[in-house]
Tab-separated table of C-alpha atoms and ligand atoms in Angstrom:
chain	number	residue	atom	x	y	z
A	116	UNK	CA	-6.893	30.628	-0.726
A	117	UNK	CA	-8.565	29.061	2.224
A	118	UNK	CA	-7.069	25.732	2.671
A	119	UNK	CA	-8.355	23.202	5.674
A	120	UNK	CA	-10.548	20.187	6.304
A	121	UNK	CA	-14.413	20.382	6.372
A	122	UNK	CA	-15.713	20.912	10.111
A	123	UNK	CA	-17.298	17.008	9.818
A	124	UNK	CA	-13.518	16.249	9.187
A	125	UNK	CA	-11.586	17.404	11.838
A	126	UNK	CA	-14.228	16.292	14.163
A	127	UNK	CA	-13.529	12.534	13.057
A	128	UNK	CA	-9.591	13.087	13.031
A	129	UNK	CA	-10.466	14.616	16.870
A	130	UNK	CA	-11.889	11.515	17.851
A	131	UNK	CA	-9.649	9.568	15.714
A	132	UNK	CA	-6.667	10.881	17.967
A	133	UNK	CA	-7.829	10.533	20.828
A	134	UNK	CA	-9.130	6.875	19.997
A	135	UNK	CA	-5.597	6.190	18.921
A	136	UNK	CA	-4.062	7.671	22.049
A	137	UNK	CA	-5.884	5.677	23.852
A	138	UNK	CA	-5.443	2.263	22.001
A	139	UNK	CA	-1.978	2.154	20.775
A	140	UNK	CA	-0.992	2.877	24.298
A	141	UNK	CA	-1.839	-0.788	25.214
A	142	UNK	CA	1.357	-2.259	23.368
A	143	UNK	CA	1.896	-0.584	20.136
A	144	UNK	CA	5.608	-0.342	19.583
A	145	UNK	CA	5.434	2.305	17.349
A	146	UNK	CA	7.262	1.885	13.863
A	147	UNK	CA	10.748	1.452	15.059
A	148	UNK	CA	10.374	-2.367	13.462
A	149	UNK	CA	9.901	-1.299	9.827
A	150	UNK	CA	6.405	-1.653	7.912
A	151	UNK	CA	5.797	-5.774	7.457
A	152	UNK	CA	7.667	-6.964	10.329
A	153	UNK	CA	6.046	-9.742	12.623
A	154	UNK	CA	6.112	-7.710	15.483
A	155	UNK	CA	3.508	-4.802	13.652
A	156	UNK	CA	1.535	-7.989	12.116
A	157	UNK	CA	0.745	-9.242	15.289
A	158	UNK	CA	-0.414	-6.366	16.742
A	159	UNK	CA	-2.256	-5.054	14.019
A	160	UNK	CA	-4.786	-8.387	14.508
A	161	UNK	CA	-6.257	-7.345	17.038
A	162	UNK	CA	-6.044	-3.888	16.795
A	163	UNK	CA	-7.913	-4.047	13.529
A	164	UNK	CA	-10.906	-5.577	15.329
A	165	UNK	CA	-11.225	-3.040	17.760
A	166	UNK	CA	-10.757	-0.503	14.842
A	167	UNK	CA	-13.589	-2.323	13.412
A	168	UNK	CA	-16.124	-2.440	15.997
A	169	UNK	CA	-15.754	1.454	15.894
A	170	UNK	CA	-16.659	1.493	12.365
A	171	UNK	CA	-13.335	2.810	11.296
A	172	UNK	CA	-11.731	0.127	9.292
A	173	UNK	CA	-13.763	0.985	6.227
A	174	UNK	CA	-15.966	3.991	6.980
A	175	UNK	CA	-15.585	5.077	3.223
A	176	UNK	CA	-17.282	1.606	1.894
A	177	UNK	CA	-21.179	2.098	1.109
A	178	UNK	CA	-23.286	0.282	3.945
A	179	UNK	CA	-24.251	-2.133	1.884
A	180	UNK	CA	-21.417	-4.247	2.261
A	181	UNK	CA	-20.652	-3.406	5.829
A	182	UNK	CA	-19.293	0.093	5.109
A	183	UNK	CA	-19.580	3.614	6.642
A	184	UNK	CA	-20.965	5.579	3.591
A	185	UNK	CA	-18.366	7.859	4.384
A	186	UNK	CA	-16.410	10.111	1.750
A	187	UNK	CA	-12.828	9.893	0.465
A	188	UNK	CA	-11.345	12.410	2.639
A	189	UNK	CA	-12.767	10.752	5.877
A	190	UNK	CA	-10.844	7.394	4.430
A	191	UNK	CA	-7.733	9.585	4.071
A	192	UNK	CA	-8.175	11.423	7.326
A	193	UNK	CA	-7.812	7.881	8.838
A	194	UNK	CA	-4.927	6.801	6.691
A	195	UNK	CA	-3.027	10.011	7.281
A	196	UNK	CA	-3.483	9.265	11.164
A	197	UNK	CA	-2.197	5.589	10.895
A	198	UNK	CA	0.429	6.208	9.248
A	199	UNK	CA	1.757	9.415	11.166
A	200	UNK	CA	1.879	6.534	14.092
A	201	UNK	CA	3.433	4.363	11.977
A	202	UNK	CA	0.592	2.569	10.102
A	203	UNK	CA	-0.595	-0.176	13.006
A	204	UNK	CA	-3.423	-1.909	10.446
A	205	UNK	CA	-0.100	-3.057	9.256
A	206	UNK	CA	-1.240	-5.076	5.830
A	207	UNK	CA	-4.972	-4.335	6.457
A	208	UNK	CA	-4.288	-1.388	4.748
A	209	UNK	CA	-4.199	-2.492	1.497
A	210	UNK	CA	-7.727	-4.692	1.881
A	211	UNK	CA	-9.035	-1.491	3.167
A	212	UNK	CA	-7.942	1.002	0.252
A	213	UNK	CA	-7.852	-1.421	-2.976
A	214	UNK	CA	-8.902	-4.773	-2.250
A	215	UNK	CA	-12.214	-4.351	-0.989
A	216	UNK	CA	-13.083	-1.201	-3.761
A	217	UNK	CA	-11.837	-3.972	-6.295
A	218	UNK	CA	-14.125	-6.360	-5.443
A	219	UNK	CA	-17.488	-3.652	-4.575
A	220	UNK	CA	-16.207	-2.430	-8.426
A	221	UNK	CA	-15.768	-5.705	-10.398
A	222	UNK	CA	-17.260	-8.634	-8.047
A	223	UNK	CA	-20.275	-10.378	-8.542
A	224	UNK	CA	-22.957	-10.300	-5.638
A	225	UNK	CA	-21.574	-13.411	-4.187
A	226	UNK	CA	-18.206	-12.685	-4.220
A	227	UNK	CA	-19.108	-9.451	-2.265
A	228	UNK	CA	-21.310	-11.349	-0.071
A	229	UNK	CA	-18.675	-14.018	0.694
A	230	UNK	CA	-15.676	-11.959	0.846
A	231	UNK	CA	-16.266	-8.034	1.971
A	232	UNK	CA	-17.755	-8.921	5.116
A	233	UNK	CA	-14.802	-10.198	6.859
A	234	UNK	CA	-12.379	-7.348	5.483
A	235	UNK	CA	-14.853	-5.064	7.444
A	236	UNK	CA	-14.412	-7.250	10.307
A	237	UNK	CA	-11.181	-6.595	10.485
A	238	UNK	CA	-10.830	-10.923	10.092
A	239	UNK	CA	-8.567	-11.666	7.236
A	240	UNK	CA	-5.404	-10.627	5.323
A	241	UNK	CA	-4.848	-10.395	1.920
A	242	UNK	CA	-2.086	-10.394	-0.242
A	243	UNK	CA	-0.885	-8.853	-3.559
A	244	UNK	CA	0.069	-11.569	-6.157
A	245	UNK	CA	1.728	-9.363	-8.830
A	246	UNK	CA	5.062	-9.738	-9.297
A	247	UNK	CA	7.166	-12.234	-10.758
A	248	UNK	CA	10.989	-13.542	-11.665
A	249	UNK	CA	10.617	-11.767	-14.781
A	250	UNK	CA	7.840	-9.412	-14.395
A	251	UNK	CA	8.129	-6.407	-12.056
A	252	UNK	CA	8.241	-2.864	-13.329
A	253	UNK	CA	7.437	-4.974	-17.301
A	254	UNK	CA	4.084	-6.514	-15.299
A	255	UNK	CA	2.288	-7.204	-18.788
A	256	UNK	CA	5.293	-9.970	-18.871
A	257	UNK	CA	4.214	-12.077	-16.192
A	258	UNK	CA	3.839	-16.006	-17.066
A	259	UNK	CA	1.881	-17.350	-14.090
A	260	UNK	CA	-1.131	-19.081	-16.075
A	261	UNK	CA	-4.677	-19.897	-15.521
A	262	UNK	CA	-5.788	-22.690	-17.748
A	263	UNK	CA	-9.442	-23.636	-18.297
A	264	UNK	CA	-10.365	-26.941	-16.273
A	265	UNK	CA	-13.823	-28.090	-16.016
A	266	UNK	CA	-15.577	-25.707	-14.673
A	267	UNK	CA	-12.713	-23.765	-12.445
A	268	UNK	CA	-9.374	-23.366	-13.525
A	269	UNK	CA	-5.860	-24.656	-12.880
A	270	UNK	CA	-3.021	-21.853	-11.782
A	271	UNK	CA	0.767	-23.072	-12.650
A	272	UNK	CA	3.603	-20.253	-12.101
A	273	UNK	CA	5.375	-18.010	-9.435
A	274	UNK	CA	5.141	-14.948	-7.685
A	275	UNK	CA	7.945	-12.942	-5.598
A	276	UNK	CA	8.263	-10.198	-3.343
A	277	UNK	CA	4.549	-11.299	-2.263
A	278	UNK	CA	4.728	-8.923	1.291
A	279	UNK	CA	3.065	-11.027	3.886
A	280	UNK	CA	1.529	-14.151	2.257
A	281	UNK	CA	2.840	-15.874	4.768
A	282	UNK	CA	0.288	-14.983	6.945
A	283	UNK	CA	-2.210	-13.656	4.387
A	284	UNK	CA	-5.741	-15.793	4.012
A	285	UNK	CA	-6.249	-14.646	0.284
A	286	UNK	CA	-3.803	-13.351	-2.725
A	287	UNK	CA	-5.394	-10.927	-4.971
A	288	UNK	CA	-3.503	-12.780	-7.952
A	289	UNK	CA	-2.591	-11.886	-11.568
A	290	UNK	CA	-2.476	-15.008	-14.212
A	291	UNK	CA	-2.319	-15.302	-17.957
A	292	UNK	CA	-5.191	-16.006	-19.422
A	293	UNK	CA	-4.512	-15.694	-22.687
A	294	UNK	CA	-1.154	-16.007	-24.525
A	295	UNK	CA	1.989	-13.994	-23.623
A	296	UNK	CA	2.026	-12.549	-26.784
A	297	UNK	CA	-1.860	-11.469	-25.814
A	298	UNK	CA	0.590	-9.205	-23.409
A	299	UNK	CA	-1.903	-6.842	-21.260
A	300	UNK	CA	-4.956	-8.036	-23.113
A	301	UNK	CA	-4.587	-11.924	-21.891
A	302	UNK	CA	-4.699	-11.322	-18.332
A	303	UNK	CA	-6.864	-11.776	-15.430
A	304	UNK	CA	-7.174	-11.282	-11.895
A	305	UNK	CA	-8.092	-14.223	-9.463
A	306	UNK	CA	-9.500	-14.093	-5.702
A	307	UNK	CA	-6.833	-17.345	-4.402
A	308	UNK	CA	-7.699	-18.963	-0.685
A	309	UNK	CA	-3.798	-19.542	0.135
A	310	UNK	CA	-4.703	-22.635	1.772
A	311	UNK	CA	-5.937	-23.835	-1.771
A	312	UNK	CA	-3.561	-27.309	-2.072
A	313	UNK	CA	-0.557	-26.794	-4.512
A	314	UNK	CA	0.113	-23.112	-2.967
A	315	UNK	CA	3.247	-22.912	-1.135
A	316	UNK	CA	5.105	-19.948	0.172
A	317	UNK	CA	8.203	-19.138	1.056
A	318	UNK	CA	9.808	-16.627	3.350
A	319	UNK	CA	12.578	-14.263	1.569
A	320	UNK	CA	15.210	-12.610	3.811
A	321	UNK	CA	15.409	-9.108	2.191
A	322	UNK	CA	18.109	-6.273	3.481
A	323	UNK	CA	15.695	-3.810	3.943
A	324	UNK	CA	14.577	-5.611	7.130
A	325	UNK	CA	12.411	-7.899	8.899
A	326	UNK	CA	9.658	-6.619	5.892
A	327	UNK	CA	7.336	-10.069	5.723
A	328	UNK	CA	8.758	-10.774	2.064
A	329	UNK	CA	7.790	-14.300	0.088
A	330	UNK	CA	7.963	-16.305	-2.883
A	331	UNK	CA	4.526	-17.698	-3.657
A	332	UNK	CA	4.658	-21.398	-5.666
A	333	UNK	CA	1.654	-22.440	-7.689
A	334	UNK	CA	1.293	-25.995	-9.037
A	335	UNK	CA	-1.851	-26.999	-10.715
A	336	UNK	CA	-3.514	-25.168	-7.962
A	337	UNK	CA	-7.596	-25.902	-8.823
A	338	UNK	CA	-9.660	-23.117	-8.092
A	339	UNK	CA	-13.604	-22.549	-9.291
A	340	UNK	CA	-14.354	-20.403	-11.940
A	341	UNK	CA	-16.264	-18.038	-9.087
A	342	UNK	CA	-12.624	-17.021	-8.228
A	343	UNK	CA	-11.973	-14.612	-11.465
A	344	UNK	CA	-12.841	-11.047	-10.563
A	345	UNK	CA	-14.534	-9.473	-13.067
A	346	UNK	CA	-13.776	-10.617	-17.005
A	347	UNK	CA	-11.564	-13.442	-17.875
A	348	UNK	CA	-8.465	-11.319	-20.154
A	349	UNK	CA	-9.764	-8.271	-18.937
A	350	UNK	CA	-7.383	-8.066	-15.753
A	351	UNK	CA	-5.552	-4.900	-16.257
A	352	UNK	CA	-8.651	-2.793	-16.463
A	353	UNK	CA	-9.209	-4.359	-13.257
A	354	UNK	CA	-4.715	-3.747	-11.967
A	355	UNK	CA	-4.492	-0.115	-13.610
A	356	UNK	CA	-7.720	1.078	-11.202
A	357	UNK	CA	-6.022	-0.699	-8.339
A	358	UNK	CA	-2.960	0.648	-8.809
A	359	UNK	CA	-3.963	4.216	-8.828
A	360	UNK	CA	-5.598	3.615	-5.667
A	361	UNK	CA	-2.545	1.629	-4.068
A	362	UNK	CA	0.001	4.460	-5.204
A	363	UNK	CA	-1.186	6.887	-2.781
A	364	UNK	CA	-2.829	4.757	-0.608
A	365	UNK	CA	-0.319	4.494	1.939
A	366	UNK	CA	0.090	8.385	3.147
A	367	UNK	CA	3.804	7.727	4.031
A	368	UNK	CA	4.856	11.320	3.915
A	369	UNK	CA	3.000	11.450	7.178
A	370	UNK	CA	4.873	8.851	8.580
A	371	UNK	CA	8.469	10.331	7.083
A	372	UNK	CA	7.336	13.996	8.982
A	373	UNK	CA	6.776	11.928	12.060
A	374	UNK	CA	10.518	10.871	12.411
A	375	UNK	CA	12.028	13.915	11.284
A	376	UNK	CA	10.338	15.321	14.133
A	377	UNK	CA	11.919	12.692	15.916
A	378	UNK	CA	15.297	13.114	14.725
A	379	UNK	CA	14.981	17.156	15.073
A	380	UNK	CA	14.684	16.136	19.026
A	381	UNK	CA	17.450	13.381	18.223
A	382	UNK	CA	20.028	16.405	16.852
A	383	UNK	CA	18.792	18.729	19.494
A	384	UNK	CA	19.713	16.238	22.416
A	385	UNK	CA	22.910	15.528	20.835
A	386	UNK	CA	23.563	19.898	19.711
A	387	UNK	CA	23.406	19.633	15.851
A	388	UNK	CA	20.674	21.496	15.390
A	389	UNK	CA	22.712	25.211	15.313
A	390	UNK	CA	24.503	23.724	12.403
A	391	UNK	CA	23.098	25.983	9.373
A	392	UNK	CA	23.892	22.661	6.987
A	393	UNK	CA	21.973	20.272	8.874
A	394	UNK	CA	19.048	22.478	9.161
A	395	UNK	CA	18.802	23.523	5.734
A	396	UNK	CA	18.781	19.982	5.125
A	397	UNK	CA	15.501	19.326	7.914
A	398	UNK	CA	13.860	22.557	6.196
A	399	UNK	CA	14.460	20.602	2.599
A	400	UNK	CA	12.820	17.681	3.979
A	401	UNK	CA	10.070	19.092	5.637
A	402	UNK	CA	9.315	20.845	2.385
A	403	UNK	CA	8.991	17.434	0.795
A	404	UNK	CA	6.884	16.235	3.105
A	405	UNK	CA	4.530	18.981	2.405
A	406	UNK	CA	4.738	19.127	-1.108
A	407	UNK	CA	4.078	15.244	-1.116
A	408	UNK	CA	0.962	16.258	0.809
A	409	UNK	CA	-0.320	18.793	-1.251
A	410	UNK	CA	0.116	16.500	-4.188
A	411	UNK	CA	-1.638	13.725	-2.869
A	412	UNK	CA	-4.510	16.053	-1.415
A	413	UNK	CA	-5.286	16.623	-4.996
A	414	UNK	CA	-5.671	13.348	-5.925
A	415	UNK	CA	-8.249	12.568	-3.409
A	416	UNK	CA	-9.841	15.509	-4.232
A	417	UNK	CA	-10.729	14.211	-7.624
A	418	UNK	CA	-11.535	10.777	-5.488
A	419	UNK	CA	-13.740	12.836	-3.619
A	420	UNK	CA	-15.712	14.253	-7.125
A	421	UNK	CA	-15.986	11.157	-8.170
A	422	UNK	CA	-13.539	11.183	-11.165
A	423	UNK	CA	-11.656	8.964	-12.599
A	424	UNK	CA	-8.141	8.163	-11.425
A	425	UNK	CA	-5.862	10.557	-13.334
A	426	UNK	CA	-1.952	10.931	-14.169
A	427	UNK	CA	-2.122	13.321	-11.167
A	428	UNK	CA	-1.238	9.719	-8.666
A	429	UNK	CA	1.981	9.440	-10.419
A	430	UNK	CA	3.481	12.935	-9.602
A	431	UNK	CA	1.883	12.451	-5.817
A	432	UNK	CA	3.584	9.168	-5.333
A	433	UNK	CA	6.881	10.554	-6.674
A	434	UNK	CA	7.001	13.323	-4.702
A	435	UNK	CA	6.539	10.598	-1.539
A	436	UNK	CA	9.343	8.404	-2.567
A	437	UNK	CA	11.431	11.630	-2.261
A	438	UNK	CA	10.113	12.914	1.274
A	439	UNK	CA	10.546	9.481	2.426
A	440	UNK	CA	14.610	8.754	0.797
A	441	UNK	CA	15.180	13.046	1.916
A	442	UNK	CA	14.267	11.765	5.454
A	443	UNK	CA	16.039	8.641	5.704
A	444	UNK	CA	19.008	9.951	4.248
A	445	UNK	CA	18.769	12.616	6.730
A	446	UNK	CA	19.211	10.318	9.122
A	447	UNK	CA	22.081	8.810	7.665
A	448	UNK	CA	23.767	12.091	7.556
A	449	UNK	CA	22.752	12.813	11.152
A	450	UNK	CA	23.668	9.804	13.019
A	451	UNK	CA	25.989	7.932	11.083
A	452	UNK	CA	26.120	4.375	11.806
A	453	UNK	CA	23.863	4.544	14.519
A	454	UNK	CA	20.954	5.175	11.868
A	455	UNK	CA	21.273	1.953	10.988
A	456	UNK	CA	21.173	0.401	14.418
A	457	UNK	CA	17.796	-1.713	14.744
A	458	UNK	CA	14.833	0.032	16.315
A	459	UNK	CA	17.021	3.374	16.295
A	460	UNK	CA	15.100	6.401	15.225
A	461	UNK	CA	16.278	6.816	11.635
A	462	UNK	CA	16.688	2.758	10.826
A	463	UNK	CA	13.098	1.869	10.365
A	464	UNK	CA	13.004	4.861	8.155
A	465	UNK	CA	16.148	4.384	6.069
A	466	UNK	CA	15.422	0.800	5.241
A	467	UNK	CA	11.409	1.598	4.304
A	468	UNK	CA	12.966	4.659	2.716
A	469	UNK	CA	14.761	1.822	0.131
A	470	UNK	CA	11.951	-0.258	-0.556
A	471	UNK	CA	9.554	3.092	-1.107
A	472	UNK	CA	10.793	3.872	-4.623
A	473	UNK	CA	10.337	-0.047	-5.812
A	474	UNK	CA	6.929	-1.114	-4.418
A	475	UNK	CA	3.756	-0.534	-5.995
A	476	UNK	CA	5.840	0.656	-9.008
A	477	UNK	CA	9.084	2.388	-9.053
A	478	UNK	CA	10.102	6.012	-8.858
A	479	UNK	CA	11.672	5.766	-12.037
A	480	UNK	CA	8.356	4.687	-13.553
A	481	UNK	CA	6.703	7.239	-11.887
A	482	UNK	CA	8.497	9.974	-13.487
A	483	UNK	CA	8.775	7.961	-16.742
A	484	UNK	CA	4.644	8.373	-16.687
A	485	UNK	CA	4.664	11.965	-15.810
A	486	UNK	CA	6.839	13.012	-18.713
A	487	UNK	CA	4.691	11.191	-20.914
A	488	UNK	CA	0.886	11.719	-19.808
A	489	UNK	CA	1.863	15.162	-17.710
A	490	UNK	CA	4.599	17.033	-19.449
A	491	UNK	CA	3.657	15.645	-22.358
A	492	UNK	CA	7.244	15.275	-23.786
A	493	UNK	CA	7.609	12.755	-26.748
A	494	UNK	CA	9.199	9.424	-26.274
A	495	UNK	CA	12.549	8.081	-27.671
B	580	LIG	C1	8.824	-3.221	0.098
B	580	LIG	C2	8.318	-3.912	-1.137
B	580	LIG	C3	7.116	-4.598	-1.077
B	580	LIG	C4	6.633	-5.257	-2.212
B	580	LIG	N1	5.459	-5.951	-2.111
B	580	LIG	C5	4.964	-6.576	-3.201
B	580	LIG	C6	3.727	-7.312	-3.120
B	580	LIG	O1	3.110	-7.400	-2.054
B	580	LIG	N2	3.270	-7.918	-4.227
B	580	LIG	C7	3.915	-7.838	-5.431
B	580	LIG	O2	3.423	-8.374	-6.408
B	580	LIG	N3	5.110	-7.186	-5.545
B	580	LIG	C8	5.633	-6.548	-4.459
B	580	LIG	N4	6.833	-5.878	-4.546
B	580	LIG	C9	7.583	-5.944	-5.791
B	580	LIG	C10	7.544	-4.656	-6.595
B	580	LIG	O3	6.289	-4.427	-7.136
B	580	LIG	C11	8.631	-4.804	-7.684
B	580	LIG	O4	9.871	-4.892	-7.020
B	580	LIG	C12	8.619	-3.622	-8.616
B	580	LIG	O5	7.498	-3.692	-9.451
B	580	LIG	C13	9.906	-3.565	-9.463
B	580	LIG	O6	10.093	-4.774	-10.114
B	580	LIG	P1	11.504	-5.529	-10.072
B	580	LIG	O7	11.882	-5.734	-8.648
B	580	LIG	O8	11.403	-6.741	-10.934
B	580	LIG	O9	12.559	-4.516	-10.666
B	580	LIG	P2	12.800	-4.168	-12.188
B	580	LIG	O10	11.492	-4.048	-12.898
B	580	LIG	O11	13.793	-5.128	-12.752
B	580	LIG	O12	13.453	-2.749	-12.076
B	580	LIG	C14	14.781	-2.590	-11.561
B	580	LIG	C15	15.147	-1.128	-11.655
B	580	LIG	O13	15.113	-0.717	-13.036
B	580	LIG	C16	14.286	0.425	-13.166
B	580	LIG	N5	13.500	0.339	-14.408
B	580	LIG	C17	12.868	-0.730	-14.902
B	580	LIG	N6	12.232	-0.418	-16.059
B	580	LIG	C18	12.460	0.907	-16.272
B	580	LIG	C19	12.062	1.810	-17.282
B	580	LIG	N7	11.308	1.445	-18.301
B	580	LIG	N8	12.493	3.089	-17.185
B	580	LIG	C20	13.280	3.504	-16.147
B	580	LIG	N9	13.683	2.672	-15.157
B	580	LIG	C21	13.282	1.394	-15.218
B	580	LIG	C22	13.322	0.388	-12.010
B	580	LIG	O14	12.900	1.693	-11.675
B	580	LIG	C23	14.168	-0.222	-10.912
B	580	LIG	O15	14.896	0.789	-10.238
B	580	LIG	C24	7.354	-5.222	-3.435
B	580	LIG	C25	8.568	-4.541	-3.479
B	580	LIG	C26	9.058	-3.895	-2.353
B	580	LIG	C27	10.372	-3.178	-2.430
C-alpha cells in the first residue's frame, strides 16, 4: 500500500518549514520550558500574528469566518510541524482546533461574527473551563451553575486545573443548567469574557512544571443570555464533539520523536548508544511514536470524509500517552538525575510526559472506552 501525503500537501509542509526555519529563529527557545510555561506564552503572541498574516493559523476554517477553506490534513500538516518544534502557538492551539469549530458548529451568526474573527487574528486566548474539585475524569458531576437572571444568567461555582486563564481573554465554560441529578442532560456550555466582574483566578504551582495551571472562582458572575453556545442543557452534545477533536488535536507524538532524536545524539555524545538495552529501548519508543501516528492519521482521515468523530480518537490518543511516558522515561533511564534538570533535554519531556495521560481525559479512560465501544467487551 502506497502511503504519503497528497502533492498539495507536502508543498504546504515545504513552505511551512521553511517559514518556521525562518521565524522561530528570531527567539524561539524551543520546548526545553515545558508546554504552558510563560516563557512559550509570550512568545507565542506574537508569533501567532505573524502566523496569521500568512493565513496559517486557521487555514482549515471556511472563508467565511476568516478561514483558509483548507482540508483536515492541511490543519494537521501544520499541527504536526508545531509540535515537532515544540508547539510555539503555545495555547492558540486549542482556539485553533476546537474552539473556533465549536463556535462555526453551534454559534449563532453573532457570536461568530463577534468572536471568530479575532481567533483568526491570532488576538486572543481562550481557556478550557471544565474541570472541577469534584469533577474531572466523572465531568457529568460538575456543580458550577448557571441560574436564569433577567435576561442573562448568573454563574456561581469553581473550576481547577484551568491551563492558562491567567492570561486567557475568554473560558469556554461548562455550568449546570439543570439539576445535578439532570447529570449530562442539565448542562451547558457558556462563551465567559474573564474580565466579566466576580471572575477571579488563581495561579496553582503544579510539579509537573512551570505549566500555566489555575483555579478559576465564579461568584454571581452576570453574563447575557448571548453567552450560551448552542442549547441551554444541551452542553455535552456540544463537550463530546469537542473532545474528540481536542484528544488528538495536539500531535504530541511528533514532539516526543523530536527529543528522542535529541537524546539518541545525547547517548551518542556521552557512548551509550552500543548498549543493545538502551537501544532496544529507543527502537521501542520510536515504534510508539509511529504507531501513535498511524493511529491518529486515521482519525483525520475520517475528519477529512467528513464523518463523524468515532471511537477510533480514543485508541489514537492512547497510543500518544504511551509514545510520550516511553520517551520520557527513556530519558529517565538515560540520564538519571540529570533528566530532571530544568531545560535539560529529557526534563521538559518527562514532566509533559506526566501530565499527558491526565489532560483532556485520562489514559485510563481512554482504554476504559476502547474496551467498551472497540473491543466490545461487556462491562462489570
Ligand atoms: C497538563 C494538564 C492540563 C489540564 N488543563 C485543563 C484545562 O485547561 N481545563 C480543564 O478543565 N481541565 C484541565 N486539566 C484537568 C484534567 O482534565 C483532569 O485532571 C482530568 O480530567 C482528570 O480529572 P482529575 O484530576 O479530577 O482526576 P480523577 O478523575 O480523580 O482521576 C484520578 C485517577 O483515577 C483514574 N480514574 C478515574 N476514574 C476512572 C475510571 N472510571 N476507570 C479507570 N480509572 C479511573 C484516572 O485515570 C486518574 O488516573 C488538565 C490536566 C493536566 C494534567
Amino acid at each position: 500500500m502506497e502511503f504519503a501525503f497528497g502533492e498539495a500537501d507536502a508543498a504546504f509542509r515545504s513552505d511551512l518549514v521553511g517559514f518556521l526555519d525562518r521565524e522561530l529563529a528570531k527567539g524561539w527557545t524551543r520546548s526545553e520550558y515545558g508546554l504552558g510555561s510563560a516563557v512559550h506564552s509570550d512568545f507565542s503572541k506574537d508569533f501567532v500574528r505573524v502566523l496569521a498574516a500568512e493565513g496559517w493559523l486557521t487555514p482549515h476554517w471556511p472563508q467565511e469566518y476568516g478561514g483558509g477553506g483548507q482540508g483536515a490534513w492541511q490543519h494537521f500538516v501544520l499541527g504536526e510541524e508545531m509540535w515537532k518544534r515544540g508547539e510555539p502557538r503555545g495555547p492558540q492551539y486549542m482556539n485553533v482546533n476546537w474552539v473556533g469549530p465549536a463556535i462555526i458548529k453551534y454559534g449563532t451568526e453573532e457570536q461568530k461574527k463577534a468572536l471568530l474573527p479575532p481567533i483568526t487574528r491570532g488576538e486572543v486566548f481562550w481557556c478550557q473551563g471544565f474541570s472541577e474539585p469534584e469533577a474531572g475524569t466523572d465531568l457529568a458531576a460538575l456543580r458550577t451553575r448557571a441560574t436564569r437572571d433577567g435576561d442573562g444568567y448568573l454563574l456561581n461555582g469553581q473550576k481547577i486545573w484551568t491551563s492558562y486563564a491567567n492570561e486567557a481573554d475568554y473560558c469556554f465554560l461548562l455550568a449546570r443548567t439543570g439539576s445535578v441529578a439532570d447529570g449530562r442532560d442539565g448542562i451547558s456550555v457558556f462563551l465567559l469574557p474573564l474580565n466579566t466582574p466576580g471572575v477571579e483566578v488563581r495561579r496553582i504551582e503544579g510539579f509537573v512544571g512551570a505549566h500555566s495551571f489555575n483555579e478559576v472562582f465564579l461568584t454571581d458572575v452576570r453574563v447575557p443570555a448571548d453567552c450560551l453556545l448552542g442549547e441551554e442543557n444541551k452542553g455535552w452534545d456540544i463537550v463530546r464533539r469537542t473532545l474528540a477533536y481536542e484528544r488528538v488535536g495536539a500531535p504530541r507524538y511528533a514532539r516526543a520523536a523530536r527529543v528522542l532524536d535529541g537524546l539518541a545524539e545525547w547517548c551518542r555524545t556521552a557512548d551509550l548508544l552500543a548498549d543493545a538495552g538502551i537501544q532496544e529501548q529507543f527502537g521501542e519508543a520510536r515504534a510508539l511514536c509511529e504507531a501513535a501516528r498511524v493511529l491518529v492519521y486515521r482519525v483525520i482521515d475520517e475528519r477529512a470524509k467528513a464523518k463523524e468523530p468515532s471511537p477510533l480518537a480514543y485508541q489514537a490518543r492512547a497510543a500518544m500517552v504511551q509514545a510520550e511516558r516511553a520517551v520520557g522515561d527513556l530519558a529517565l533511564d538515560v540520564m538519571g538525575s540529570e533528566a530532571l534538570v530544568e531545560k535539560s533535554v529529557g526534563d521538559a519531556q518527562f514532566r509533559n510526559s506526566l501530565g499527558a495521560g491526565i489532560a483532556a481525559g485520562s489514559y485510563e479512560v481512554q482504554l476504559n472506552l476502547i474496551t467498551r465501544l472497540i473491543l466490545k467487551l461487556p462491562k462489570e
